[in-house]
Amino acid sequence: MVTRTTLSAVAPWTRLATGPEDWDAADPALLGTMLAQMHLIRAFEEEVLVLAGEGLVHGPAHSSIGQEGGAVGSIVGLRPSDQINGSHRGHHQFLAKALAYAAPGLDPTGALPETVDRVLYRTLAEILGLEPGFGHGRGGSMHLRWAEAGALGTNAIVGGGVPLAAGAAMAHKLAGTGDIAVTCFGDGAMNIGATLETMNLAAAWSLPLLFFVENNFYAVATRVDEVTREARLSGRAPGFGIPAWRVDGMDPLAVHLATEEAAALLRAGRGPALIEVEVYRYFHQNGPFPGSAFGYRPKEEEAAWRARDPLKRTADEMIRRKLIDEAAVADLRDRCEALMRDIAGRLVEPEGNRRRIRPGLWPDKAFVDVGIRAPLPAHPPGRRAEEEARGLAMAERRFVDAIADLLNRRFATDPSLVLMGEDVHRLKGGTNGATRGLADAHPGRVLGTPISEGAFTGLAGGLAIDGRYRPIVEFMYPDFMWVAADQVFNQIGKARHMFGDDTDVPLVLRTKIAMGTGYGSQHSLDPAGVFATAPGWRIVAPSTPFDYVGLMNAALLCRDPVLVIEHVDLYQMTGEVPADDLDYLVPLGRARIVRPGAEMTVLTYSAMVHRTLETVDALGVDAEVIDLRTLDRLSLDWETIGDSIRRTHNVLIVEQGARGTSYGGMLADEIQRRYLDWLDQPVQRVHGREASPTISRVLERAAFAGPAEIAAGLALTMAEKGRPLDAAALGALV
């Protein structure tokens, strides 16, 4: 006979509401601060909509009018050292955190401090894209960040900031501060994989992270109940073992009380937690018109929600308690509106019968590319340079052993390092042995992750941006970057520049090229060409154990995210490494001539360096072979490359991977722009076919470049010089 047992989740799911006794018990100063903050935010948002209506906001203006109660109620009780991030509709949360930091304990009947003016001025300037803004105008409405105040940045990708907040929470946990992180997002983000992945990861690692969901019932014009069966979004949390609260977001006190309960769990090490607040945006997704103007919301629904306005609710309760009167509330409203008119007047000016941005406030055009990457680190005292290290006594090491040796050395000397990835803590050092011994020697700092690249990569990005720790992430295969593409490219790669050169992102991403292993189309990518087209990343591709140690040491001093490309063909290859020094540096941005020559310049990297040398020697070509070592646009060693080209006048670029994701296409274009007058022929290239490698041994080999293709490239370059190679020698290779 079938038996059935009703199961219950391991975490509670609670509906929290307030009654008159809760408002009577509330601290008058708390209520006053909430009322003042909400009126300031409301007046700010209304002024933004006025400016947007005049065409002065370039891009969207996602107002939060109507949702102030959720933001203020959740943030007013946080510590200054707690951190938040938010979504594209995040003005209210940003301002609540910034005002709580800059002007704590606001009195709704007193004069507004000068610090309030400065916060509102800089925020409005940022939304208008102006130099005085927090990000010098780069972030605009959707990318507001003030790290000093604990505002980590709002985000234009739905759900994109959630993993980053997990990184901040991880930093708090590792540091043992008792601080928490809050990630604020809307109902639409609850259907995003990054959000759900992060909920799972945060629960698995017990992070002090509060998921704060503003359910305003519409993702643009689509109702929540149209796209999910369980429209009570907090119901998803118990499935991850996360306690959840569902609260009326138009009741700021209820939100505050729920947040206090959740924060207490987090500070006690029992996180994460989730709060869903039911709120309502009074206007459309973007701009100064209500949703009813676009036909997807009835006017009666809008009127019913407006009747429950959080500003009125708070004022009414304070009036009932005789903490304030109607005249004082009206005066507060008038003063906030007047302040915003004055601030706007300092940013715009009359022009005929219209207004315009004050011309002197625009950012300098020369600032456009400033801050894509940080300056390369200076050579620290006491660390040997490459040339000095090459003169030391050497020991033979396998490439993969050199990786493990180096990582163990760095973890022993740098307590800020944290490594994460799939199986990195098991299998005697991950799937290739590169992290051998780390987990046992450094418990809590080597973390095996769920199979959720988006979540753990974003978490690492947030950890790096926090600044107290330096994460190393391992992608088992580089093709998995597409699973985590938003975090890799939209978040980590763009963070520094997007926020006005405001933040370092010291993160290292290790991955391997696995062509020739039979793992097929989704495990065989050379990622260099993809990352080289994405701003913000630095790229290194060592070809020897010596270079790996020195380049990784340099990468771990860098303030930018660095992609470190390994190759399965190199792992078992042996090479020399200093016997008693694993601290030396091979600086980023310096190529190495591994074979001098006069006939042509061959540019290559990683395992193709060795294949190129073997083929050049077999054919007897007097080629100069340069191992690029660092591949991103800013780090290319044009001094070495250019000197060689001016001597040989011919260039061949050699890479292994597919034509479509080729690195050489970008490099050839740059060379021809810089050195056209020195070239005797177009830049020649060796690369794989258009198709990705597949499982069949024969088709896999046909898809990528090897010795035969290198030989053909050398032969073509020599033929174009009018000096064809010996047919017999060429035939033996091709």
XYZ file of C-alpha atoms in Angstrom:
734
model
C 0.000 0.000 0.000
C 1.280 3.441 -0.948
C 1.976 5.686 2.014
C 2.065 9.433 1.796
C 3.734 11.762 4.248
C 3.354 15.496 4.053
C 6.770 17.122 3.906
C 7.701 20.550 5.151
C 10.574 22.794 4.182
C 13.541 23.117 6.506
C 13.146 26.902 6.530
C 10.112 28.925 7.701
C 7.959 31.095 5.451
C 6.263 33.935 7.318
C 3.729 36.634 6.587
C 4.550 39.675 8.735
C 2.130 42.578 9.252
C 1.910 45.383 11.806
C -0.928 46.578 14.006
C -1.517 49.837 15.879
C 0.445 48.523 18.862
C 3.557 48.110 16.675
C 3.324 51.696 15.490
C 2.779 52.818 19.088
C 5.918 50.946 20.165
C 8.088 52.253 17.338
C 10.888 54.674 18.171
C 9.739 58.202 17.242
C 13.190 58.969 15.836
C 12.945 55.926 13.571
C 9.561 57.007 12.251
C 10.768 60.559 11.722
C 13.839 59.426 9.818
C 11.749 57.161 7.595
C 9.261 59.937 6.868
C 12.004 62.445 5.996
C 13.879 59.976 3.794
C 10.747 58.966 1.905
C 9.788 62.576 1.223
C 13.297 63.359 -0.023
C 13.276 60.327 -2.303
C 9.778 61.136 -3.592
C 10.734 64.730 -4.385
C 13.939 63.536 -6.044
C 12.108 61.065 -8.267
C 9.470 63.607 -9.222
C 12.185 66.031 -10.316
C 13.818 63.266 -12.369
C 10.515 62.719 -14.176
C 10.182 66.471 -14.843
C 13.665 66.503 -16.388
C 12.935 63.339 -18.335
C 9.771 64.896 -19.698
C 11.880 67.798 -20.985
C 14.244 65.391 -22.739
C 17.125 66.182 -20.382
C 17.649 62.621 -19.155
C 19.588 60.769 -21.817
C 18.352 57.197 -21.601
C 15.779 55.709 -19.252
C 14.373 57.156 -16.050
C 13.100 54.185 -14.052
C 11.356 55.963 -11.204
C 10.591 54.240 -7.913
C 7.691 56.463 -6.910
C 5.359 54.376 -4.761
C 8.068 51.943 -3.709
C 9.872 54.177 -1.205
C 8.486 52.319 1.802
C 10.241 49.086 0.921
C 13.598 50.771 0.346
C 13.590 53.023 3.389
C 12.072 50.425 5.702
C 14.698 47.834 4.789
C 17.753 50.104 4.809
C 17.151 52.554 7.662
C 18.224 50.025 10.307
C 21.386 48.805 8.582
C 24.893 49.553 9.802
C 26.989 51.994 7.779
C 29.323 49.047 7.061
C 26.511 46.870 5.723
C 26.301 46.918 1.952
C 23.529 46.918 -0.627
C 23.210 46.662 -4.358
C 20.213 47.031 -6.600
C 18.614 46.838 -10.002
C 17.916 49.277 -12.832
C 15.049 50.646 -10.716
C 17.279 51.481 -7.785
C 17.252 55.230 -7.161
C 15.265 54.808 -3.945
C 17.524 52.126 -2.479
C 20.668 53.999 -3.424
C 19.352 57.194 -1.863
C 18.133 55.424 1.272
C 21.619 53.982 1.867
C 23.406 57.195 0.908
C 21.168 59.388 3.095
C 21.418 57.005 6.046
C 25.195 57.222 5.753
C 25.581 60.934 5.068
C 22.730 62.255 7.221
C 21.665 59.676 9.827
C 18.729 60.397 12.089
C 16.925 62.973 9.951
C 14.395 65.142 11.782
C 11.333 65.734 9.589
C 10.672 69.063 11.282
C 14.266 70.302 11.379
C 16.528 71.877 8.806
C 17.933 69.469 6.250
C 21.699 69.047 6.659
C 24.065 70.213 3.922
C 25.108 66.591 3.419
C 21.600 65.841 2.118
C 22.052 68.483 -0.573
C 25.408 66.985 -1.619
C 24.021 63.452 -1.895
C 21.003 64.529 -3.933
C 23.084 66.837 -6.142
C 25.641 64.156 -7.008
C 22.928 61.550 -7.594
C 20.925 63.770 -9.926
C 24.122 64.776 -11.721
C 24.908 61.113 -12.296
C 21.447 60.396 -13.672
C 21.907 63.312 -16.075
C 25.309 61.921 -17.141
C 27.362 64.781 -15.698
C 30.857 65.089 -14.271
C 29.809 65.882 -10.667
C 28.016 62.534 -10.459
C 29.252 59.615 -8.395
C 30.533 57.880 -11.540
C 31.444 61.065 -13.439
C 28.287 60.572 -15.496
C 29.193 57.142 -16.850
C 26.648 55.183 -14.852
C 23.585 57.317 -15.274
C 20.253 56.192 -13.901
C 20.997 52.464 -13.831
C 24.550 52.340 -12.411
C 24.646 54.252 -9.142
C 27.534 53.432 -6.797
C 28.954 55.062 -3.693
C 31.218 52.507 -2.068
C 31.979 54.705 0.945
C 28.303 54.608 1.907
C 27.971 50.869 1.316
C 26.099 51.297 -1.985
C 27.849 48.746 -4.204
C 26.116 49.685 -7.431
C 22.815 49.316 -9.193
C 22.654 47.134 -12.280
C 20.952 47.285 -15.665
C 20.952 43.511 -16.211
C 17.921 41.946 -14.544
C 19.311 39.776 -11.749
C 22.865 40.653 -12.734
C 23.824 42.191 -9.411
C 22.613 39.297 -7.261
C 25.788 37.161 -7.531
C 27.956 40.231 -6.925
C 26.176 40.859 -3.636
C 26.926 37.271 -2.652
C 30.598 38.149 -3.091
C 30.226 41.062 -0.694
C 28.504 38.747 1.769
C 31.332 36.233 1.386
C 33.842 38.969 2.227
C 31.922 39.804 5.398
C 31.826 36.142 6.377
C 35.528 35.595 5.763
C 36.412 38.769 7.648
C 34.125 37.878 10.570
C 32.769 41.429 10.838
C 29.128 40.558 11.467
C 28.184 42.872 8.605
C 25.655 41.812 5.979
C 24.920 42.411 2.315
C 21.476 43.121 0.853
C 20.695 42.551 -2.806
C 17.572 44.360 -4.007
C 15.768 43.243 -7.153
C 12.313 43.003 -8.655
C 9.829 40.284 -9.438
C 11.281 39.805 -12.918
C 14.662 38.778 -11.504
C 13.063 35.912 -9.590
C 12.862 34.062 -12.906
C 16.523 34.674 -13.760
C 18.949 31.790 -13.444
C 21.638 33.912 -11.785
C 19.250 34.765 -8.947
C 18.217 31.187 -8.296
C 21.791 29.892 -8.643
C 22.930 32.469 -6.120
C 20.165 31.558 -3.694
C 21.390 27.974 -3.779
C 25.059 28.932 -3.408
C 24.419 31.449 -0.626
C 22.430 28.841 1.291
C 25.059 26.136 0.755
C 27.754 28.456 2.133
C 25.569 30.136 4.804
C 26.343 33.632 3.578
C 25.077 36.760 5.391
C 23.067 37.824 2.341
C 19.536 39.193 2.343
C 17.604 38.718 -0.884
C 15.189 41.661 -0.965
C 12.480 41.190 -3.595
C 10.296 44.130 -4.576
C 7.237 42.487 -6.068
C 5.453 45.282 -7.886
C 3.476 42.678 -9.845
C 4.636 43.796 -13.287
C 7.809 43.106 -15.255
C 7.340 46.085 -17.575
C 3.771 45.197 -18.681
C 3.681 41.452 -17.921
C 1.957 40.397 -14.714
C 3.730 38.054 -12.367
C 0.881 35.544 -12.394
C 1.186 35.290 -16.197
C 4.724 33.932 -16.024
C 4.835 31.879 -12.827
C 2.330 29.604 -11.117
C 3.295 30.612 -7.560
C 3.015 34.395 -7.620
C 3.994 34.644 -3.953
C 7.642 34.874 -4.841
C 8.954 34.385 -1.320
C 7.682 30.825 -1.567
C 10.755 29.892 -3.561
C 13.168 30.525 -0.718
C 12.234 27.578 1.563
C 13.012 25.235 -1.305
C 16.640 26.334 -0.945
C 16.521 26.114 2.836
C 16.239 29.906 3.130
C 13.839 31.482 5.651
C 11.476 33.964 4.027
C 9.153 36.796 4.962
C 6.269 38.246 2.935
C 5.476 41.838 3.867
C 3.272 44.717 2.756
C 5.830 47.056 1.241
C 3.492 50.026 1.583
C 3.993 49.639 5.352
C 7.564 50.857 6.030
C 7.467 49.766 9.664
C 6.532 46.185 8.739
C 9.418 46.121 6.277
C 11.760 47.450 8.946
C 10.679 44.833 11.488
C 11.026 41.987 8.989
C 14.475 43.238 8.028
C 15.519 43.387 11.679
C 14.498 39.752 12.124
C 16.287 38.668 8.952
C 19.421 40.669 9.766
C 19.634 39.081 13.208
C 19.746 35.642 11.584
C 22.427 36.773 9.166
C 24.605 38.362 11.835
C 24.354 35.150 13.858
C 25.755 33.137 10.945
C 22.394 31.594 10.021
C 21.972 33.300 6.649
C 20.893 33.813 4.012
C 17.321 35.121 4.209
C 14.721 36.497 1.793
C 12.105 39.215 2.158
C 9.404 39.786 -0.445
C 7.692 43.159 -0.209
C 4.505 43.877 -2.120
C 4.869 47.346 -3.585
C 3.547 49.293 -6.555
C 5.291 51.578 -8.993
C 2.971 54.440 -9.752
C 4.416 55.047 -13.200
C 5.286 52.996 -16.244
C 8.565 51.092 -16.532
C 10.219 54.275 -17.778
C 9.094 57.887 -17.923
C 6.384 60.132 -16.465
C 3.205 58.266 -17.472
C 1.220 55.684 -15.485
C 0.870 52.103 -16.661
C -2.778 52.701 -17.484
C -1.679 55.067 -20.252
C -0.227 52.033 -22.011
C -3.278 49.874 -21.421
C -1.851 47.132 -19.225
C -3.083 48.395 -15.845
C -6.583 49.584 -14.932
C -6.913 53.046 -13.447
C -8.921 51.596 -10.560
C -5.973 49.403 -9.568
C -3.607 52.378 -9.668
C -5.963 54.471 -7.530
C -6.317 51.692 -4.949
C -2.572 51.417 -4.509
C -2.083 55.191 -4.383
C -4.587 55.309 -1.528
C -2.147 53.144 0.451
C 0.827 55.450 -0.127
C 3.705 54.679 2.300
C 4.413 58.377 2.894
C 0.799 58.967 3.938
C 0.703 55.797 6.055
C 3.754 56.851 8.030
C 2.573 60.453 8.425
C -0.899 59.352 9.562
C 0.535 57.070 12.240
C 2.883 59.799 13.471
C 0.001 62.310 13.535
C -2.089 59.799 15.492
C 0.711 59.576 18.040
C 1.043 63.379 18.050
C 4.666 63.125 16.908
C 3.978 65.532 14.039
C 1.042 67.480 12.656
C -0.360 67.912 9.165
C 1.181 71.344 8.762
C 4.651 69.990 9.529
C 4.161 67.157 7.045
C 3.104 69.651 4.380
C 6.098 71.821 5.239
C 8.417 68.821 4.902
C 6.947 68.118 1.494
C 7.398 71.740 0.400
C 11.010 71.900 1.625
C 11.965 68.681 -0.154
C 10.410 69.874 -3.415
C 12.104 73.270 -3.116
C 15.474 71.618 -2.479
C 15.126 69.478 -5.589
C 14.124 72.456 -7.729
C 17.188 74.291 -6.483
C 19.480 71.314 -7.172
C 18.065 70.904 -10.666
C 18.604 74.614 -11.244
C 22.299 74.151 -10.551
C 22.523 71.439 -13.191
C 20.361 72.913 -15.971
C 19.823 76.425 -17.267
C 17.296 78.278 -19.443
C 17.770 78.254 -23.202
C 15.041 80.212 -24.946
C 11.717 78.733 -23.870
C 13.364 75.456 -22.828
C 16.132 74.300 -20.497
C 19.444 72.646 -21.227
C 22.253 70.983 -19.318
C 24.814 73.531 -18.142
C 27.621 72.997 -20.684
C 30.422 73.160 -18.130
C 29.088 70.102 -16.309
C 29.516 67.585 -19.105
C 32.421 65.140 -18.647
C 35.552 65.799 -20.683
C 35.480 63.703 -23.864
C 39.051 62.655 -23.111
C 37.643 60.661 -20.193
C 35.885 58.205 -22.525
C 38.397 55.351 -22.240
C 39.959 56.237 -18.899
C 39.612 53.451 -16.372
C 38.999 50.461 -18.619
C 41.951 48.905 -16.817
C 44.180 49.986 -13.968
C 47.868 50.786 -14.405
C 50.036 47.699 -14.165
C 51.454 47.157 -10.672
C 54.901 48.395 -9.799
C 57.553 45.780 -9.118
C 57.417 45.143 -5.354
C 60.645 45.271 -3.371
C 62.302 41.952 -2.680
C 60.799 40.117 -5.645
C 63.207 39.031 -8.379
C 62.634 40.147 -11.947
C 62.531 37.708 -14.847
C 66.105 38.287 -15.955
C 67.509 37.743 -12.481
C 65.387 34.640 -11.915
C 66.673 33.052 -15.117
C 70.177 33.110 -13.642
C 69.236 31.045 -10.591
C 69.801 27.324 -10.061
C 66.988 25.505 -11.860
C 64.906 22.395 -11.242
C 62.887 20.451 -13.818
C 59.141 20.519 -13.124
C 56.085 19.425 -15.012
C 53.917 22.339 -16.051
C 50.989 21.175 -13.865
C 53.307 20.673 -10.884
C 54.620 24.201 -11.293
C 51.018 25.465 -11.125
C 50.386 23.531 -7.921
C 53.695 24.633 -6.411
C 53.013 28.258 -7.200
C 49.444 28.224 -5.848
C 50.587 26.578 -2.628
C 53.318 29.194 -2.261
C 50.976 32.094 -2.823
C 48.304 30.760 -0.459
C 50.937 30.321 2.232
C 52.111 33.925 1.885
C 48.908 35.798 0.986
C 45.914 35.288 3.324
C 43.662 37.286 0.987
C 43.576 34.544 -1.658
C 40.430 32.437 -2.096
C 40.069 29.788 -4.801
C 36.785 28.404 -6.091
C 35.571 26.158 -8.862
C 34.076 22.782 -9.567
C 35.958 19.939 -7.837
C 39.003 22.090 -7.058
C 38.951 20.756 -3.489
C 38.836 17.078 -4.471
C 40.375 14.589 -6.922
C 43.897 15.364 -5.670
C 43.832 18.858 -7.059
C 40.851 19.149 -9.354
C 40.489 17.455 -12.703
C 44.111 18.165 -13.658
C 45.928 18.224 -10.322
C 46.660 21.938 -10.480
C 45.202 22.653 -7.020
C 46.864 19.685 -5.329
C 47.242 20.073 -1.561
C 45.536 23.458 -1.310
C 42.255 22.444 0.330
C 43.951 20.488 3.118
C 46.521 23.180 3.804
C 44.079 26.108 3.681
C 40.622 25.022 4.862
C 37.858 27.493 4.155
C 39.804 29.195 1.367
C 39.534 26.499 -1.331
C 35.877 26.085 -2.174
C 34.287 23.435 -4.329
C 31.293 25.043 -5.986
C 27.961 23.868 -7.326
C 27.801 23.540 -11.103
C 26.661 27.131 -11.466
C 29.305 29.210 -13.215
C 27.121 32.305 -13.279
C 26.688 32.318 -9.511
C 30.200 31.502 -8.378
C 31.847 33.720 -10.994
C 29.647 36.640 -10.000
C 30.285 35.911 -6.344
C 34.016 36.026 -7.052
C 33.516 39.324 -8.851
C 31.746 40.806 -5.844
C 34.451 39.446 -3.557
C 37.121 41.108 -5.718
C 35.286 44.429 -5.844
C 34.977 44.378 -2.051
C 38.767 44.656 -1.974
C 39.607 42.621 1.118
C 40.107 39.344 -0.761
C 41.495 38.269 -4.103
C 39.600 35.367 -5.680
C 40.979 32.822 -8.122
C 38.256 31.143 -10.173
C 38.727 27.959 -12.159
C 36.589 27.194 -15.187
C 37.009 23.509 -15.883
C 36.686 24.389 -19.595
C 36.658 27.853 -21.161
C 33.458 27.172 -23.123
C 31.667 27.482 -19.785
C 32.276 31.219 -19.930
C 29.151 31.443 -22.076
C 27.131 30.084 -19.140
C 28.554 32.896 -17.011
C 28.796 35.468 -19.802
C 26.856 38.205 -18.017
C 29.089 38.041 -14.965
C 32.311 37.643 -16.969
C 31.733 40.404 -19.493
C 28.880 42.687 -18.360
C 29.779 42.754 -14.692
C 33.410 41.907 -13.921
C 34.876 43.226 -17.168
C 32.936 46.501 -17.167
C 32.776 47.341 -13.454
C 35.780 49.651 -13.219
C 34.936 51.719 -16.275
C 31.150 51.687 -15.790
C 31.414 53.153 -12.288
C 33.809 55.924 -13.320
C 37.150 54.238 -12.528
C 35.916 53.867 -8.967
C 36.748 50.256 -8.197
C 39.472 47.656 -8.588
C 38.523 44.129 -9.665
C 41.487 41.956 -8.625
C 40.323 38.545 -9.864
C 42.153 35.729 -11.663
C 40.220 33.327 -13.879
C 42.102 30.122 -14.740
C 40.967 27.887 -17.564
C 42.428 25.461 -20.094
C 42.398 24.842 -23.830
C 41.540 21.176 -24.397
C 41.719 20.725 -28.167
C 42.757 17.221 -29.109
C 41.276 15.533 -26.044
C 38.062 14.346 -27.693
C 35.788 16.488 -25.531
C 34.005 17.960 -28.516
C 32.447 21.247 -29.492
C 31.504 22.490 -26.028
C 34.807 21.811 -24.222
C 37.504 22.835 -26.711
C 37.481 26.603 -27.098
C 40.520 28.863 -27.114
C 39.035 31.855 -25.247
C 41.734 34.407 -26.133
C 39.914 35.905 -29.103
C 36.652 36.324 -27.206
C 38.232 37.944 -24.149
C 40.426 40.192 -26.301
C 37.303 41.845 -27.716
C 35.803 42.413 -24.257
C 36.906 45.542 -22.375
C 38.426 45.318 -18.931
C 40.160 41.936 -19.000
C 43.868 41.240 -19.126
C 44.963 37.948 -20.697
C 48.053 35.837 -20.142
C 48.947 32.564 -21.885
C 52.145 31.012 -20.504
C 53.963 28.409 -22.608
C 56.522 27.162 -20.035
C 56.543 26.365 -16.322
C 58.950 29.276 -15.779
C 56.615 31.736 -17.469
C 53.574 30.343 -15.687
C 55.040 30.995 -12.244
C 56.230 34.492 -13.114
C 53.101 35.541 -14.984
C 50.736 34.184 -12.332
C 52.705 36.064 -9.685
C 52.241 39.231 -11.729
C 48.537 38.501 -12.305
C 48.018 38.162 -8.562
C 49.356 41.685 -8.068
C 47.131 43.149 -10.772
C 44.137 45.323 -9.906
C 42.232 44.107 -12.972
C 40.580 40.781 -13.763
C 43.119 38.520 -15.470
C 42.365 35.491 -17.639
C 45.122 32.881 -17.313
C 45.006 30.405 -20.185
C 46.523 26.975 -19.668
C 46.693 24.155 -22.225
C 46.218 20.458 -21.637
C 49.144 19.709 -23.963
C 51.435 21.620 -21.615
C 50.417 20.031 -18.324
C 52.779 17.050 -18.647
C 55.538 18.985 -20.383
C 58.619 19.624 -18.265
C 60.635 22.785 -18.025
C 62.958 24.689 -15.758
C 61.795 26.622 -12.725
C 64.051 28.263 -10.127
C 64.720 25.658 -7.470
C 64.440 28.057 -4.535
C 62.346 31.001 -5.725
C 58.637 30.900 -6.585
C 58.174 34.633 -5.944
C 59.811 36.140 -9.035
C 57.799 38.121 -11.549
C 57.386 38.014 -15.304
C 55.741 41.401 -15.863
C 52.526 41.625 -17.823
C 53.005 43.345 -21.146
C 56.349 41.838 -22.083
C 56.696 39.365 -24.950
C 59.721 37.092 -25.332
C 61.760 36.280 -28.426
C 62.176 32.514 -28.106
C 64.005 32.143 -31.436
C 65.789 35.005 -33.239
C 65.484 35.129 -37.022
C 65.551 37.365 -40.061
C 63.086 36.002 -42.645
C 59.777 36.674 -40.860
C 58.201 37.448 -37.494
C 56.032 34.634 -36.134
C 53.680 35.659 -33.320
C 52.141 32.918 -31.206
C 51.309 31.845 -27.653
C 50.642 28.914 -25.317
C 51.195 25.381 -26.690
C 51.562 26.699 -30.237
C 54.932 28.198 -29.278
C 56.418 24.701 -29.074
C 54.717 23.448 -32.218
C 55.897 26.511 -34.096
C 59.509 26.081 -32.958
C 59.489 22.419 -33.975
C 58.051 23.208 -37.408
C 60.385 26.141 -38.051
C 63.388 23.962 -37.214
C 62.115 21.060 -39.325
C 61.751 23.318 -42.367
C 64.955 25.264 -41.758
C 63.211 28.653 -41.897
C 65.130 31.551 -40.372
C 62.044 32.845 -38.566
C 61.944 35.002 -35.477
C 59.435 33.370 -33.117
C 57.871 35.588 -30.459
C 55.898 34.209 -27.537
C 53.381 36.987 -26.882
C 52.663 35.783 -23.317
C 50.188 38.618 -22.595
C 47.417 39.056 -25.135
C 44.960 41.816 -24.215
C 45.094 44.992 -26.290
C 46.620 47.142 -23.583
C 49.283 44.590 -22.626
C 50.608 43.717 -26.071
C 54.352 44.331 -26.232
C 54.422 46.585 -29.276
C 58.024 47.504 -28.646
C 59.207 43.917 -29.151
C 56.700 43.202 -31.922
C 57.432 46.414 -33.783
C 61.211 46.055 -33.564
C 60.958 42.567 -35.046
C 58.641 43.644 -37.866
C 60.925 46.513 -38.820
C 63.729 43.956 -39.226
C 61.858 41.089 -40.957
C 59.086 42.972 -42.862
C 56.893 39.843 -42.829
C 54.459 38.553 -40.196
C 52.821 35.191 -39.587
C 50.352 34.787 -36.703
C 49.950 31.228 -35.416
C 47.067 30.072 -33.231
C 45.269 26.799 -32.786
C 41.603 27.664 -32.449
C 38.651 28.225 -34.738
C 38.553 31.054 -37.228
C 35.329 32.560 -35.877
C 36.643 33.142 -32.343
C 40.167 33.851 -33.550
C 42.564 36.052 -31.624
C 44.718 36.604 -34.690
C 42.081 38.592 -36.564
C 42.278 41.420 -34.033
C 46.070 41.191 -33.860
C 46.495 41.270 -37.650
C 44.289 44.341 -37.927
C 46.326 46.171 -35.275
C 49.632 45.215 -36.938
C 48.545 46.411 -40.361
C 47.322 49.708 -38.929
C 50.596 50.285 -37.067
C 53.212 48.829 -39.420
C 51.752 48.836 -42.940
C 54.697 50.764 -44.359
C 57.113 48.146 -42.997
C 55.306 45.108 -44.386
C 56.320 43.429 -47.642
C 53.082 41.405 -47.727
C 49.785 41.218 -45.857
C 49.895 39.651 -42.415
C 49.525 35.896 -42.882
C 47.659 33.719 -40.414
C 47.456 30.129 -39.234
C 44.255 29.157 -37.428
C 41.687 26.393 -37.197
C 38.659 25.888 -39.389
C 35.318 27.599 -38.946
C 33.827 24.534 -37.265
C 34.482 23.762 -33.606
C 36.364 20.552 -32.858
C 34.043 17.547 -32.646
C 34.298 14.109 -31.053
C 35.604 12.156 -34.045
C 39.388 11.987 -33.817
C 39.720 12.681 -37.547
C 37.248 15.577 -37.625
C 38.655 17.035 -34.433
C 42.156 17.124 -35.876
C 40.851 18.646 -39.092
C 39.197 21.455 -37.148
C 42.206 22.927 -35.335
C 45.666 24.018 -36.431
C 48.747 21.895 -35.821
C 52.184 21.300 -37.368
C 50.820 20.757 -40.878
C 48.943 24.060 -40.838
C 51.941 25.862 -39.376
C 54.132 24.440 -42.126
C 51.640 25.603 -44.738
C 51.615 29.087 -43.199
C 55.396 29.283 -43.184
C 55.482 28.082 -46.787
C 52.927 30.680 -47.906
C 54.798 33.494 -46.191
C 58.108 32.434 -47.745
C 56.524 32.003 -51.182
C 55.135 35.547 -51.004
C 58.709 36.665 -50.328
C 59.754 34.908 -53.519
C 61.692 32.245 -51.626
C 59.634 29.040 -51.711
C 60.571 26.253 -49.305
C 62.044 22.908 -50.299
C 59.138 20.813 -51.569
C 60.431 17.569 -50.064
C 60.846 19.008 -46.586
C 57.467 20.685 -46.807
C 55.782 17.541 -48.090
C 56.972 15.570 -45.081
C 55.055 17.909 -42.771
C 52.029 18.892 -44.835
